[in-house]
């Protein structure tokens, strides 16, 4: 299949929502982080997607990379959004 034209290759099957991981990078006392957590919790509960929270103050690399964008949402380790989380956009990212 390596030599086959990209036109004829099948698209890789998308991952099931349960096989995804949403990560919220946040900091204490951040009201936007609390809002983001509420949206993530709702969408992930509906879809059966696991999610986790990481405190930017406990990880120097996360702090260096994201301190101006808190809260940051990662889907499978890739940045999905920052500041405000759109429920419909997150749901689409986890199901498409």
GROMACS .gro file of C-alpha atoms in nm:
model
   96
    1UNK     CA    1   0.000   0.000   0.000
    2UNK     CA    2   0.299   0.229   0.042
    3UNK     CA    3   0.331   0.268  -0.334
    4UNK     CA    4  -0.040   0.327  -0.386
    5UNK     CA    5  -0.163   0.671  -0.484
    6UNK     CA    6  -0.304   0.868  -0.189
    7UNK     CA    7  -0.627   0.901  -0.385
    8UNK     CA    8  -0.693   0.529  -0.349
    9UNK     CA    9  -0.584   0.481   0.012
   10UNK     CA   10  -0.858   0.435   0.265
   11UNK     CA   11  -0.884   0.688   0.539
   12UNK     CA   12  -0.772   0.548   0.871
   13UNK     CA   13  -1.061   0.461   1.099
   14UNK     CA   14  -1.125   0.730   1.356
   15UNK     CA   15  -1.071   0.643   1.719
   16UNK     CA   16  -1.366   0.567   1.943
   17UNK     CA   17  -1.438   0.844   2.195
   18UNK     CA   18  -1.351   0.610   2.484
   19UNK     CA   19  -1.000   0.576   2.341
   20UNK     CA   20  -0.941   0.952   2.348
   21UNK     CA   21  -0.801   1.160   2.634
   22UNK     CA   22  -0.884   1.521   2.716
   23UNK     CA   23  -0.639   1.714   2.932
   24UNK     CA   24  -0.720   2.046   3.096
   25UNK     CA   25  -0.415   2.251   3.186
   26UNK     CA   26  -0.518   2.494   3.456
   27UNK     CA   27  -0.407   2.696   3.754
   28UNK     CA   28  -0.567   2.746   4.096
   29UNK     CA   29  -0.809   3.037   4.133
   30UNK     CA   30  -0.874   3.069   3.760
   31UNK     CA   31  -1.245   3.123   3.688
   32UNK     CA   32  -1.198   3.044   3.317
   33UNK     CA   33  -1.039   2.714   3.422
   34UNK     CA   34  -1.346   2.633   3.632
   35UNK     CA   35  -1.573   2.714   3.337
   36UNK     CA   36  -1.361   2.496   3.106
   37UNK     CA   37  -1.369   2.207   3.354
   38UNK     CA   38  -1.749   2.221   3.366
   39UNK     CA   39  -1.778   2.200   2.985
   40UNK     CA   40  -1.517   1.924   2.960
   41UNK     CA   41  -1.681   1.725   3.239
   42UNK     CA   42  -2.021   1.745   3.068
   43UNK     CA   43  -1.900   1.650   2.718
   44UNK     CA   44  -1.669   1.374   2.839
   45UNK     CA   45  -1.939   1.225   3.061
   46UNK     CA   46  -2.183   1.216   2.768
   47UNK     CA   47  -1.930   1.046   2.539
   48UNK     CA   48  -1.753   0.825   2.791
   49UNK     CA   49  -1.421   1.000   2.732
   50UNK     CA   50  -1.164   1.003   3.011
   51UNK     CA   51  -1.021   1.340   3.110
   52UNK     CA   52  -0.760   1.475   3.346
   53UNK     CA   53  -0.646   1.804   3.492
   54UNK     CA   54  -0.289   1.928   3.523
   55UNK     CA   55  -0.183   2.224   3.736
   56UNK     CA   56   0.045   2.460   3.544
   57UNK     CA   57   0.216   2.563   3.871
   58UNK     CA   58   0.336   2.206   3.929
   59UNK     CA   59   0.507   2.153   3.593
   60UNK     CA   60   0.774   2.398   3.471
   61UNK     CA   61   0.745   2.278   3.109
   62UNK     CA   62   0.366   2.328   3.101
   63UNK     CA   63   0.418   2.671   3.260
   64UNK     CA   64   0.676   2.769   2.998
   65UNK     CA   65   0.463   2.646   2.711
   66UNK     CA   66   0.113   2.759   2.810
   67UNK     CA   67   0.125   3.029   3.081
   68UNK     CA   68  -0.032   3.296   2.858
   69UNK     CA   69  -0.313   3.071   2.733
   70UNK     CA   70  -0.462   2.921   3.050
   71UNK     CA   71  -0.689   2.729   3.048
   72UNK     CA   72  -0.560   2.507   2.768
   73UNK     CA   73  -0.740   2.196   2.645
   74UNK     CA   74  -0.548   1.911   2.484
   75UNK     CA   75  -0.710   1.625   2.296
   76UNK     CA   76  -0.481   1.324   2.277
   77UNK     CA   77  -0.187   1.548   2.366
   78UNK     CA   78  -0.251   1.803   2.091
   79UNK     CA   79  -0.373   2.154   2.169
   80UNK     CA   80  -0.743   2.183   2.094
   81UNK     CA   81  -0.825   2.526   2.235
   82UNK     CA   82  -0.744   2.782   2.503
   83UNK     CA   83  -0.925   3.040   2.719
   84UNK     CA   84  -1.283   2.935   2.637
   85UNK     CA   85  -1.406   2.586   2.557
   86UNK     CA   86  -1.685   2.551   2.301
   87UNK     CA   87  -1.898   2.249   2.390
   88UNK     CA   88  -2.000   2.165   2.032
   89UNK     CA   89  -1.647   2.201   1.895
   90UNK     CA   90  -1.507   1.974   2.166
   91UNK     CA   91  -1.778   1.716   2.102
   92UNK     CA   92  -1.698   1.717   1.728
   93UNK     CA   93  -1.326   1.680   1.795
   94UNK     CA   94  -1.395   1.371   2.006
   95UNK     CA   95  -1.639   1.204   1.767
   96UNK     CA   96  -1.505   1.276   1.417
   0.00000   0.00000   0.00000
